[in-house]
Coordinates of C-alpha atoms in Angstrom, one line a residue:
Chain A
X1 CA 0.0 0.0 0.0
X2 CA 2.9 2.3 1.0
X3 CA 6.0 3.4 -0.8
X4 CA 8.5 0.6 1.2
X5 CA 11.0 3.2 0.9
X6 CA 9.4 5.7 2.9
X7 CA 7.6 3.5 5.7
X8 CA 9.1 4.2 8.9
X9 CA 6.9 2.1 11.3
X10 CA 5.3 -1.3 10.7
X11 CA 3.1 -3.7 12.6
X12 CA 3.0 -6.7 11.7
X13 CA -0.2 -8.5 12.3
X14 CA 0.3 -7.6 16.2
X15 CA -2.1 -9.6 18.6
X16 CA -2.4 -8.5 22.4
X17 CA -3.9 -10.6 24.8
X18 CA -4.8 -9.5 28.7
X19 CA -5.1 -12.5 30.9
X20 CA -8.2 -12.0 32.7
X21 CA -9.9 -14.1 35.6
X22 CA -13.2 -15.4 33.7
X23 CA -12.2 -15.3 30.1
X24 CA -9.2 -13.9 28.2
X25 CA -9.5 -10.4 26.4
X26 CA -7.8 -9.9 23.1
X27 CA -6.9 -5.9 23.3
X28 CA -5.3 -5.7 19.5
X29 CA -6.2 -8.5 16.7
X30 CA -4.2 -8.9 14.2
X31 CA -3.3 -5.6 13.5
X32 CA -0.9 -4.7 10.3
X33 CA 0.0 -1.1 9.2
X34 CA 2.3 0.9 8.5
X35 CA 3.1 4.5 8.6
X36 CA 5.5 6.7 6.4
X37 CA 8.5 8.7 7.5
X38 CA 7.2 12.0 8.6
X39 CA 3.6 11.1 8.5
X40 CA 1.1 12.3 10.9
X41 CA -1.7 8.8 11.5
X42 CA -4.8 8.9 13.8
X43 CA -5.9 6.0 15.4
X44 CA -10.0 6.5 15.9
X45 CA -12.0 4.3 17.5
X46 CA -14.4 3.5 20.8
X47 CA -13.4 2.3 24.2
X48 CA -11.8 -0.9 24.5
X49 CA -11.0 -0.7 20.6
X50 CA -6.8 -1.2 21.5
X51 CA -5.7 1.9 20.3
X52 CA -4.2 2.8 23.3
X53 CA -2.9 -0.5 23.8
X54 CA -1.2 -0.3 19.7
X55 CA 0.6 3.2 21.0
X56 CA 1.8 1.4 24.4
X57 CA 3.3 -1.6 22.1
X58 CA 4.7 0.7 19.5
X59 CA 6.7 2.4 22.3
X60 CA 7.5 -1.2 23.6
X61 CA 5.9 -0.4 27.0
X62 CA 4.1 -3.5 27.0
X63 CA 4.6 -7.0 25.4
X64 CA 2.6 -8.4 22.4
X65 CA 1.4 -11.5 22.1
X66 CA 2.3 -12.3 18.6
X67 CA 3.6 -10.3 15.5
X68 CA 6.0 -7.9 14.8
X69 CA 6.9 -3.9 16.0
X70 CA 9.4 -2.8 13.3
X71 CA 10.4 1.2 14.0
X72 CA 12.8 2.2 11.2
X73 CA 14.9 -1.0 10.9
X74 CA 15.2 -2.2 14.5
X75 CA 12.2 -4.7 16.1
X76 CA 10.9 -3.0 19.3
X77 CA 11.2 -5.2 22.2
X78 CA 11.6 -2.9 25.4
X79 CA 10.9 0.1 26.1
X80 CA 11.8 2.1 22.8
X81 CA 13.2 5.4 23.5
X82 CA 13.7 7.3 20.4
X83 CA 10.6 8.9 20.7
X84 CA 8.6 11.3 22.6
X85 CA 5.1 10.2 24.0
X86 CA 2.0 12.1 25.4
X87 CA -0.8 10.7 27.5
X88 CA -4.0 11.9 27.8
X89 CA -2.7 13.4 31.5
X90 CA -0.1 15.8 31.2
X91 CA 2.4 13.6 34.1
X92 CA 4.0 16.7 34.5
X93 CA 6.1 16.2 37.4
X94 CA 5.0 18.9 40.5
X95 CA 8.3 19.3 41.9
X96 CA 9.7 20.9 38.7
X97 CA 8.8 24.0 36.8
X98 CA 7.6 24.4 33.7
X99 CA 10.8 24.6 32.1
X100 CA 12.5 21.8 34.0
X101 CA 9.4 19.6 33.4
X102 CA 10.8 20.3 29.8
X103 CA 14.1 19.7 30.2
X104 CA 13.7 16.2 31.8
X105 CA 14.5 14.6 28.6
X106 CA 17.3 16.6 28.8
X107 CA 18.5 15.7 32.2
X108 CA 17.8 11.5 31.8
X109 CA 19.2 11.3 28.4
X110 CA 22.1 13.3 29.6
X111 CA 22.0 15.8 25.9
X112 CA 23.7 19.6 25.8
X113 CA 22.1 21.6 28.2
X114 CA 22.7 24.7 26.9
X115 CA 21.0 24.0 23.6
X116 CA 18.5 22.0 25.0
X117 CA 17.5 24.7 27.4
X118 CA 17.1 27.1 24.3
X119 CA 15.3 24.6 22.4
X120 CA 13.0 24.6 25.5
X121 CA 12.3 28.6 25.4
X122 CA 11.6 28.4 21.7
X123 CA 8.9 25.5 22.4
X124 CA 7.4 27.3 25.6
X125 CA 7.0 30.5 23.3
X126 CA 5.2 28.5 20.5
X127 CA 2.6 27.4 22.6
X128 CA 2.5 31.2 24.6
X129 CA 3.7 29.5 28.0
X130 CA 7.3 31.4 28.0
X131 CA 6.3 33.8 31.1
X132 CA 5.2 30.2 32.5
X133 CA 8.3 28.3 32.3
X134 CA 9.5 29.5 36.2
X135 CA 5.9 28.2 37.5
X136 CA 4.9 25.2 38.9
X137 CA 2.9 23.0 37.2
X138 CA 0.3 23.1 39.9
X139 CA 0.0 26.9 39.2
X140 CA -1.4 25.9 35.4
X141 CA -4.4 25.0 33.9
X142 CA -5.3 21.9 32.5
X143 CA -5.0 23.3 28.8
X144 CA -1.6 24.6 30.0
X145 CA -0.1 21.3 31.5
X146 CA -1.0 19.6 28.3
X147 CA 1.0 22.1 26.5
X148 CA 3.9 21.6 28.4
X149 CA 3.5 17.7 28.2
X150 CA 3.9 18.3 24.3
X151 CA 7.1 20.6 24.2
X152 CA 8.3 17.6 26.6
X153 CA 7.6 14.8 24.0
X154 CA 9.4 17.4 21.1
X155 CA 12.1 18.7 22.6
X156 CA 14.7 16.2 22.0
X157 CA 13.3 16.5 18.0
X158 CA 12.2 12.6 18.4
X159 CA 11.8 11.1 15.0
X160 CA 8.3 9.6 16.6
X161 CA 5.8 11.1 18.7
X162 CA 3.0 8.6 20.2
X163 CA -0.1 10.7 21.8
X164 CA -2.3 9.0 23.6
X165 CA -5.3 11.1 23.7
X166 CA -3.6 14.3 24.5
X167 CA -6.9 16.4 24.9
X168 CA -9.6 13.9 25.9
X169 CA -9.8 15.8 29.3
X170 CA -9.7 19.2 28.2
X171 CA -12.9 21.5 26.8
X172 CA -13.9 22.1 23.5
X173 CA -12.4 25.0 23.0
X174 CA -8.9 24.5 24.6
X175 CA -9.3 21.3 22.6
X176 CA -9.3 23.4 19.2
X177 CA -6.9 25.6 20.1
X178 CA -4.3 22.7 21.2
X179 CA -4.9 21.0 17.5
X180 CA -4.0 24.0 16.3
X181 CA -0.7 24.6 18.5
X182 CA 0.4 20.7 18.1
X183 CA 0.3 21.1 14.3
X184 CA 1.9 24.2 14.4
X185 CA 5.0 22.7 16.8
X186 CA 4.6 19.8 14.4
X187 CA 5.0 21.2 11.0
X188 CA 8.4 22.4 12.7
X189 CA 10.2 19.3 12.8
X190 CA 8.0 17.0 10.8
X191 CA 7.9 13.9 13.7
X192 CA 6.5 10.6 12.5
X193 CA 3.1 10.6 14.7
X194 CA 0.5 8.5 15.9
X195 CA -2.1 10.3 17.4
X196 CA -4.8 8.0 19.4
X197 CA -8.6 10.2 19.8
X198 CA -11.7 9.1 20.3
X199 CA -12.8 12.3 18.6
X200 CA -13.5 12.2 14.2
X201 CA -13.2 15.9 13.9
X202 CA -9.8 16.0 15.7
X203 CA -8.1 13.1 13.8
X204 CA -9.5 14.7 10.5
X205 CA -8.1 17.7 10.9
X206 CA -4.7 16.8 12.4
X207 CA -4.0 13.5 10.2
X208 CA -2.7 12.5 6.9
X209 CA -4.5 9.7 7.5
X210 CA -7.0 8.3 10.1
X211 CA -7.0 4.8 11.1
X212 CA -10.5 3.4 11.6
X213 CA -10.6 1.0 14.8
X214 CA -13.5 -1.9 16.4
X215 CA -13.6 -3.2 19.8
X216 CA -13.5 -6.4 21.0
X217 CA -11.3 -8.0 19.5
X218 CA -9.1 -4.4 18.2
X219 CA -9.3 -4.8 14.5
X220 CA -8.2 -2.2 12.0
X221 CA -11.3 -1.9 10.0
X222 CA -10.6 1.2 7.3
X223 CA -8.1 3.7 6.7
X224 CA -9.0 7.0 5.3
X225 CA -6.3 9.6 3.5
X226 CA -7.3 13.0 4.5
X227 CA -5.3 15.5 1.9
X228 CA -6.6 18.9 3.1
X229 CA -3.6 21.3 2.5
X230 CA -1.8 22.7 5.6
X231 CA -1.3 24.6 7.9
X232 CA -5.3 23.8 8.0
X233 CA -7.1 26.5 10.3
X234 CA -10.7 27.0 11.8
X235 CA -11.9 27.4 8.3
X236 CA -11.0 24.1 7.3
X237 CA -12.8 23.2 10.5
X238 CA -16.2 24.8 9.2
X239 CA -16.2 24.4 5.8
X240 CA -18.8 21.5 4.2
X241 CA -15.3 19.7 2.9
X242 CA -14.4 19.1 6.3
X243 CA -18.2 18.1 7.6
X244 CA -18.0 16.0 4.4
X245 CA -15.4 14.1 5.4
X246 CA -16.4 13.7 8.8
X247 CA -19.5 12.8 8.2
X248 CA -18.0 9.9 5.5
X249 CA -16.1 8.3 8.3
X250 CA -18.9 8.5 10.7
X251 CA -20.6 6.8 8.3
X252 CA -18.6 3.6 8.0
X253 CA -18.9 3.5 12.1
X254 CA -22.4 3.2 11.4
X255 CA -22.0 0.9 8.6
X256 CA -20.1 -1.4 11.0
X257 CA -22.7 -1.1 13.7
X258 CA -20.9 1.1 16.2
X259 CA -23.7 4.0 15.3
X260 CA -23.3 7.4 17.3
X261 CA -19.4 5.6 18.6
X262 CA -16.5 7.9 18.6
X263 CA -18.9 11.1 18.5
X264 CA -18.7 11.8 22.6
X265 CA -16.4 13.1 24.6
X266 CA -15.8 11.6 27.1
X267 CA -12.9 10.2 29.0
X268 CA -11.9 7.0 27.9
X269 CA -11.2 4.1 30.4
X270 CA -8.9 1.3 29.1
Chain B
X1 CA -1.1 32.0 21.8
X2 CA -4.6 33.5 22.4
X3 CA -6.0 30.6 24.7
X4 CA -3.1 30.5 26.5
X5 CA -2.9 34.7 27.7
X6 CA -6.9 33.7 28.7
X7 CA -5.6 31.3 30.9
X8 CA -3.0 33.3 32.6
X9 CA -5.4 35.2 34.5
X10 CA -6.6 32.4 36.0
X11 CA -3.4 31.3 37.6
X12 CA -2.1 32.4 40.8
X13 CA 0.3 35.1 40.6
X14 CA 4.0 34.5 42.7
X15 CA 3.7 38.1 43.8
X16 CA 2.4 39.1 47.1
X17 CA 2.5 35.3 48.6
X18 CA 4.9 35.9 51.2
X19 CA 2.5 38.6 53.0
X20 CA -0.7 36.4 52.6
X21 CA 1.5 33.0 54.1
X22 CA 2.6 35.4 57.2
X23 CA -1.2 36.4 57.7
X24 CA -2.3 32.6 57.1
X25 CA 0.0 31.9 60.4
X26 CA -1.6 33.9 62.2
X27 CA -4.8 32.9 61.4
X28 CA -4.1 29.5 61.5
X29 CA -3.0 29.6 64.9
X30 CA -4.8 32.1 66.9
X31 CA -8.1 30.0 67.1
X32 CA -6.5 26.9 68.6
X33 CA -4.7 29.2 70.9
X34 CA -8.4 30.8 71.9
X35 CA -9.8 27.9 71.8
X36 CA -7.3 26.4 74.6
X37 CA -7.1 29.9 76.5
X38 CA -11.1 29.4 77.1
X39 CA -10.8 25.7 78.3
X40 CA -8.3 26.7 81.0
X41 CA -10.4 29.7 82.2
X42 CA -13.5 27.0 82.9
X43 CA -11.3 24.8 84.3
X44 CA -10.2 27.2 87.0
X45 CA -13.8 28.6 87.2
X46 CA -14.9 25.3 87.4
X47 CA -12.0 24.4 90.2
X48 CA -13.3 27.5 92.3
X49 CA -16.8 27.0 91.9
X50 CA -17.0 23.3 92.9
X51 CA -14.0 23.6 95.3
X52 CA -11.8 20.8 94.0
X53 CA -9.1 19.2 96.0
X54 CA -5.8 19.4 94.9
X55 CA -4.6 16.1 95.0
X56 CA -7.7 15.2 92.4
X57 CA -7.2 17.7 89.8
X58 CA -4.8 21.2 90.2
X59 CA -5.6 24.5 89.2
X60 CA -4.3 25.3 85.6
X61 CA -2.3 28.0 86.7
X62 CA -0.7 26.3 89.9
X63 CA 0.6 23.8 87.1
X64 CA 1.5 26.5 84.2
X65 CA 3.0 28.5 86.9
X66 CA 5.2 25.2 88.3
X67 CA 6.2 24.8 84.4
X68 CA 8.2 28.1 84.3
X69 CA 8.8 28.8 87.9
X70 CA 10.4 25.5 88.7
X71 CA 12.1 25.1 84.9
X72 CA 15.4 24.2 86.3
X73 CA 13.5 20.8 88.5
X74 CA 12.4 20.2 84.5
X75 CA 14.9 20.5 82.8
X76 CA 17.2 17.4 83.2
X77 CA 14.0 15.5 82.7
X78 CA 13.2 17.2 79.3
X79 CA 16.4 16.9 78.2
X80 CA 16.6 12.9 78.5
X81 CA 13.0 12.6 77.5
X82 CA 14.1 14.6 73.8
X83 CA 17.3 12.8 73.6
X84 CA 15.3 9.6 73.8
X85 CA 12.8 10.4 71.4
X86 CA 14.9 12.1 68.8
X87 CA 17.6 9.6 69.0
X88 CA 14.7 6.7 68.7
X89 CA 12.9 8.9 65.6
X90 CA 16.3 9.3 63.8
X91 CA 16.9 5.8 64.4
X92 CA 13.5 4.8 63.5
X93 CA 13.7 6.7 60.0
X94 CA 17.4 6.0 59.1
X95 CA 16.1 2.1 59.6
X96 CA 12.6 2.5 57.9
X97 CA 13.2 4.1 55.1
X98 CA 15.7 2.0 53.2
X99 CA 13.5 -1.2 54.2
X100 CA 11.1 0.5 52.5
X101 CA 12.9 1.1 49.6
X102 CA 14.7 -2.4 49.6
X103 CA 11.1 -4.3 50.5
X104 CA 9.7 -1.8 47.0
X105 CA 12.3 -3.0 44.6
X106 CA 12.6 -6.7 45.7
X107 CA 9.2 -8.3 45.4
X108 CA 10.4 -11.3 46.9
X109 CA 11.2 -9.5 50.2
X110 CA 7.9 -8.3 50.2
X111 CA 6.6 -11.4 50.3
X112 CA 9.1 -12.7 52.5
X113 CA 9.1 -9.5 55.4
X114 CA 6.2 -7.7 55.3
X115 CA 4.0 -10.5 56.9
X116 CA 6.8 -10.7 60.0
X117 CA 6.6 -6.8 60.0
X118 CA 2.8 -6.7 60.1
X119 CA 3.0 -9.3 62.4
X120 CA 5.7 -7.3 65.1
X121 CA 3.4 -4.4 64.9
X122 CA 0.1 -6.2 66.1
X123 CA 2.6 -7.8 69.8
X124 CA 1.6 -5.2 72.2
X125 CA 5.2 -3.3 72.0
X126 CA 4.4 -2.4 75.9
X127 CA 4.5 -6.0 77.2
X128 CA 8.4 -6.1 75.5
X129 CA 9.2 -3.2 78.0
X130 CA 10.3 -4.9 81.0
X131 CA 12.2 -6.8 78.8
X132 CA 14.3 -4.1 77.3
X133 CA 15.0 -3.1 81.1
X134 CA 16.9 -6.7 81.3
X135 CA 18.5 -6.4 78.3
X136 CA 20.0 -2.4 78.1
X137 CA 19.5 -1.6 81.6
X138 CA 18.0 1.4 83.3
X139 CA 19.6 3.9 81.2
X140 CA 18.5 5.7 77.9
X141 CA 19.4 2.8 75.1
X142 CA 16.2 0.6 76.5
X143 CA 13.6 3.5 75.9
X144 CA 15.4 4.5 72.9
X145 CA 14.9 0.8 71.7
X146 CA 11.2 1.7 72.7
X147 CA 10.7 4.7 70.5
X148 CA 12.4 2.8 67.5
X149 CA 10.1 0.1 68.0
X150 CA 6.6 2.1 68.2
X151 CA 7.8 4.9 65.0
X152 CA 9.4 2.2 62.8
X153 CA 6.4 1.0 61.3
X154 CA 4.4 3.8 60.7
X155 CA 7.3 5.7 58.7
X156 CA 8.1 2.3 57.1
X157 CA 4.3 1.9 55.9
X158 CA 3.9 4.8 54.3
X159 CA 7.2 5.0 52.6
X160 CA 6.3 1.8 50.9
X161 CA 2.8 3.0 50.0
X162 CA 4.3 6.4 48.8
X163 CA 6.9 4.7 46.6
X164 CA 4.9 1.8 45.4
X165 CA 1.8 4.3 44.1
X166 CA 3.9 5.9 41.2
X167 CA 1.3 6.4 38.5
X168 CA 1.9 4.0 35.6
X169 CA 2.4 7.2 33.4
X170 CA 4.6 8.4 35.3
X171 CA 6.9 4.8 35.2
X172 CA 6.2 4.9 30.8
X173 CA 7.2 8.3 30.9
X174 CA 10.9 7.7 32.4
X175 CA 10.8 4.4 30.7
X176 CA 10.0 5.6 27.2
X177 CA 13.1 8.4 28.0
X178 CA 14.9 5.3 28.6
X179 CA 15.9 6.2 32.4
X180 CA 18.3 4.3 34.4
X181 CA 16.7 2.0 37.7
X182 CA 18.8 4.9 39.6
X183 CA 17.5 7.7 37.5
X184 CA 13.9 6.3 38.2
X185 CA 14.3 5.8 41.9
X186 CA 16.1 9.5 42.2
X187 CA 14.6 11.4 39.4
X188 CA 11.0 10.3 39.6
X189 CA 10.2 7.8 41.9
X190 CA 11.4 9.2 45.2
X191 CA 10.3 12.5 44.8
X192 CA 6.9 11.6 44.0
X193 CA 6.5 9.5 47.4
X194 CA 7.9 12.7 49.9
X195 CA 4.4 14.0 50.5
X196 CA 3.1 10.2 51.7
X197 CA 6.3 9.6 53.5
X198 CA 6.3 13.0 55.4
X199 CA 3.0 11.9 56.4
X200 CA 4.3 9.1 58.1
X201 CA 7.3 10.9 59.6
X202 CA 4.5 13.1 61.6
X203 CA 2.5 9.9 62.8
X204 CA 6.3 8.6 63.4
X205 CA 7.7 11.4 65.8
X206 CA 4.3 11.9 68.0
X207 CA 4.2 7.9 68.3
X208 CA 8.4 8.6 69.2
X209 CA 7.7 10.7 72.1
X210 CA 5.2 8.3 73.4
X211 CA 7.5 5.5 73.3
X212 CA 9.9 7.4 75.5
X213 CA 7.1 8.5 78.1
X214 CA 6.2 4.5 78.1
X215 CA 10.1 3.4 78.3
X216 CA 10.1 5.6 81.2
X217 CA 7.1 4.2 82.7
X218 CA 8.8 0.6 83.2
X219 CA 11.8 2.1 84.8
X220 CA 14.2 4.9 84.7
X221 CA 16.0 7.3 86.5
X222 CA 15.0 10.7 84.8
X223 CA 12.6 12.1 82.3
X224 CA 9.6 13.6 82.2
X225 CA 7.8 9.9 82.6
X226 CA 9.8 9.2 85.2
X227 CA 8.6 12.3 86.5
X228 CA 4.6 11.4 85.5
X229 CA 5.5 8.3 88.1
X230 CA 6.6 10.3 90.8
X231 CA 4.2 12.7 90.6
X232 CA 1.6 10.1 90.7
X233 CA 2.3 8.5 93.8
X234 CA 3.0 11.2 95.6
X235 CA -0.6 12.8 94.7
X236 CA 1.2 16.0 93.5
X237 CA -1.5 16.3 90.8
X238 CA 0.4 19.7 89.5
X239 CA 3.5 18.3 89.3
X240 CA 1.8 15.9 86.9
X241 CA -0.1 18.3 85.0
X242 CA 3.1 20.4 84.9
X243 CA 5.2 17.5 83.4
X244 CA 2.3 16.8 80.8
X245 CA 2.6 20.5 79.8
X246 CA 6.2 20.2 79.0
X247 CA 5.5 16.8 77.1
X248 CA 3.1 18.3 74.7
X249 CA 5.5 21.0 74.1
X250 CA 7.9 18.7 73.3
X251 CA 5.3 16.8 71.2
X252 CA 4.0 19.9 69.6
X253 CA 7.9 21.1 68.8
X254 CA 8.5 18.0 67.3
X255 CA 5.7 17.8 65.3
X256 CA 6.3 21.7 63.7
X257 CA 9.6 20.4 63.3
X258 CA 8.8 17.8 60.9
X259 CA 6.2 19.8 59.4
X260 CA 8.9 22.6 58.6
X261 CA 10.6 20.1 57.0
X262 CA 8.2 19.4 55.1
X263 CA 7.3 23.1 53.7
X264 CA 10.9 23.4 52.9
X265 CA 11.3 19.8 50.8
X266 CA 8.0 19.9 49.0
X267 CA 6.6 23.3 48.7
X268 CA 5.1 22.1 45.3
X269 CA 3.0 19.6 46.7
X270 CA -1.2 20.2 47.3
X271 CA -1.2 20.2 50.8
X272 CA 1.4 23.0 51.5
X273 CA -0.3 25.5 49.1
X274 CA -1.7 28.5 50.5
X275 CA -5.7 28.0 50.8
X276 CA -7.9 30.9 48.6

């Protein structure tokens, strides 16, 4: 389907299986994709679909059951650490400021401070938090933590960024504007991303392409392209392409009998 | 960005804290002080009025007034009741602490340890007492054995709890940076179990001074429960009452000690921020 040449990650027809008490649950079923260098891929689905369970075996967090994790040309087993992630809390941690919440990656993976520490400002300004970056993160909102949560996953210019539901927590409208700032930062460096929502709108208008997902067993069911030009703004959002396209992967939920799935809100429990 | 200046309103500006902390002292600690000021004047109304012996219960002020006026009878006492307690508390958490973090890291000492710990924490400590007399003798190292023994477990408990609740985010996020055990433990770990182990440092050092008082009880030649003792059979309620004052002192001392401490190590945690 892809240009080998350009793929960057590929799962191989991974399987994960949680031993339970009464019956065993099969979190991913045979899942195979694959995602280009540089391209930015949504994972969509309902609870319990796996999608948070793909991004937690793509960053070699947990252990598959069967298939393959290939990230460029190494085979992920372990934790993989050429990569920045994002969960849908910030995990900011409340004994550091802004700024050294940032420069964490810094500090473990032991890179130039000085430059890092500049690379820092330069994010922190991006996203308007620069007068924040002496605060604690207990001093921030919500919308603000997550924003600091994503210069922490960039900052080390990862060739791969896994976000697990960045925004599920936050409102509407910090939502929007944090689509916005995240493909702003991401135009920047051009990460390889998988980007795990729950939300159609958001994956259209953040993704090359969105990958359609079914619970129980996690199957892959569809992928869609989406080849709106960028940077794509709130006019994208509100024009009757966008709806269009929206409203054509809503659709094939329906079609699948998950009708009205993936259209709340809410927080997701996995 | 736009969303972003919104939200700066909303936070709490650094500014101007220091002034509202200093008035937040004050506040916080003039209504336990009226409170206490009121119980002492009914019990010296009540004293008068009902014309109370003194060998059942003394006036508050004979005793408050025996506290300062006789401070050089006390002192020798205080000062082997404190060492005794602090030597036991520092004892306690130098001991506690890396069990904690040895019992965290190595399941199978968990399994193998904690059941014997649980199990020395439900024996009455008290009924060991005499026994420590045989063993260390009359002098300080038998009460100091006492206090180890009563603020072990507490601080030990909730160190484990505090290290072994790390959010799972919290582990992926280190892991995923590809952090060192040592990094995790110092880094992440650690810091995020202060606020639960501080916790059990303040159960720890009120449960310390009460281990002396007891060690004392059994037999000794000084402190303040030695004192209690005396006091006791010789009917001299305000002696008693006198040498309870100077123990919650000490207790009280002790106690803002730790929580001092604690401003000064996590000042970013919920509980020390100031309330609005």
């Amino acid at each position: 389907m892809q240009d080998h040449d350009r793929a960057f990650l590929r799962l191989d027809s991974v399987s994960k299986t949680y031993k339970a008490r009464a019956s065993d649950v099969v979190a991913l079923d045979r899942a195979s994709l694959t995602i280009d260098r540089g391209e930015f891929v949504s994972l969509v689905g309902p609870s319990g679909c796996g999608k948070s369970t793909m991004l937690l075996a793509i960053a070699g967090l947990i252990d598959i059951t069967s298939g393959a994790i290939v990230i460029g040309e190494r085979e992920v087993a372990g934790p993989y650490t050429d990569l920045g992630m994002v969960f849908q809390k910030p995990v900011l941690l409340d004994w550091r400021s802004v700024e050294a919440n940032v420069m964490l990656q810094s500090d473990l993976r032991k890179l130039d401070r000085r430059q890092q520490l500049e690379r820092t400002d330069h994010l922190l300004g991006m996203v308007g938090l620069e007068a924040f970056a002496k605060h604690r993160p207990g001093e921030l909102s919500g919308g603000m933590q997550q924003r600091v949560a994503i210069c922490r996953a960039i900052v080390h210019n990862p060739p791969l960024l896994l976000m697990d539901e960045p925004f599920g927590a936050l409102d509407a409208f910090t939502r929007e504007q944090l689509n916005l700032d995240l493909q702003h930062i991401w135009m920047e460096g051009r990460p390889t991303v998988a980007f795990v929502t729950h939300s159609i709108e958001e994956a259209v208008m953040l993704s090359d392409r969105v990958v359609m997902m079914s619970p129980r067993p996690g199957r892959i069911i569809d992928v869609f392209p989406v080849d709106f030009p960028r940077p794509r703004d709130e006019h994208l959002r509100r024009s009757t392409e966008f709806s269009a396209m929206v409203a054509r992967i809503r659709e094939r939920f329906d079609d699948v009998g998950m009708p009205g799935v993936a259209m709340t809100d809410q927080a997701e429990v996995v | 960005m736009k969303a972003a200046a919104l939200e700066s309103q909303a936070a709490p500006k650094g500014a101007g804290n220091g002034r509202r902390w200093a008035g937040n002292r004050i506040s916080r600690f003039m209504p336990p002080f009226l409170a206490t000021m009121v119980i002492l004047v009914l019990w010296e109304a009540a004293i008068s009025l009902f014309d109370v012996p003194r060998f059942i219960l003394p006036r508050p002020s004979a005793a408050i007034a025996l506290m300062f006026t006789d401070f050089g009878y006390f002192r020798p006492h205080i000062w082997i009741t404190l060492q005794e307690t602090v030597f036991g508390f520092v004892l306690a958490v130098a001991l506690s602490v890396p069990t904690a973090v040895m019992i965290v890291s190595v399941s199978w000492l968990e399994k193998a340890f904690f059941p014997l710990l649980v199990w020395s924490q439900v024996v009455p400590k008290m009924a060991l007492a005499p026994l420590f007399l045989i063993w260390l003798g009359f002098g300080i190292s038998s009460k100091i054995l006492m206090v180890l023994l009563l603020a072990f477990f507490p601080i030990l408990l909730n160190a484990m709890i505090g290290l072994k609740s790390l959010e799972i985010e919290k582990r992926y996020l280190a892991q995923s940076i590809g952090a060192s055990r040592l990094q995790m433990f110092w880094r992440i770990q650690l810091p995020a179990a202060l606020p639960v182990m501080f916790a059990g440092l303040k159960v720890g050092v009120t449960l310390a001074l009460i281990g002396a008082v007891v060690g004392e009880f059994v037999g000794a030649a000084k402190g303040l429960g030695r004192l209690l003792i005396l006091a006791n059979s010789n009917l001299d309620t305000a002696l008693l009452f006198a040498a309870v004052g100077w123990l919650s002192i000490l207790g009280v001392g002790l106690y803002l000690i730790i929580d001092a401490m604690e401003r000064l190590s996590i000042p970013w945690h919920v509980s020390q921020r100031p309330q609005r």
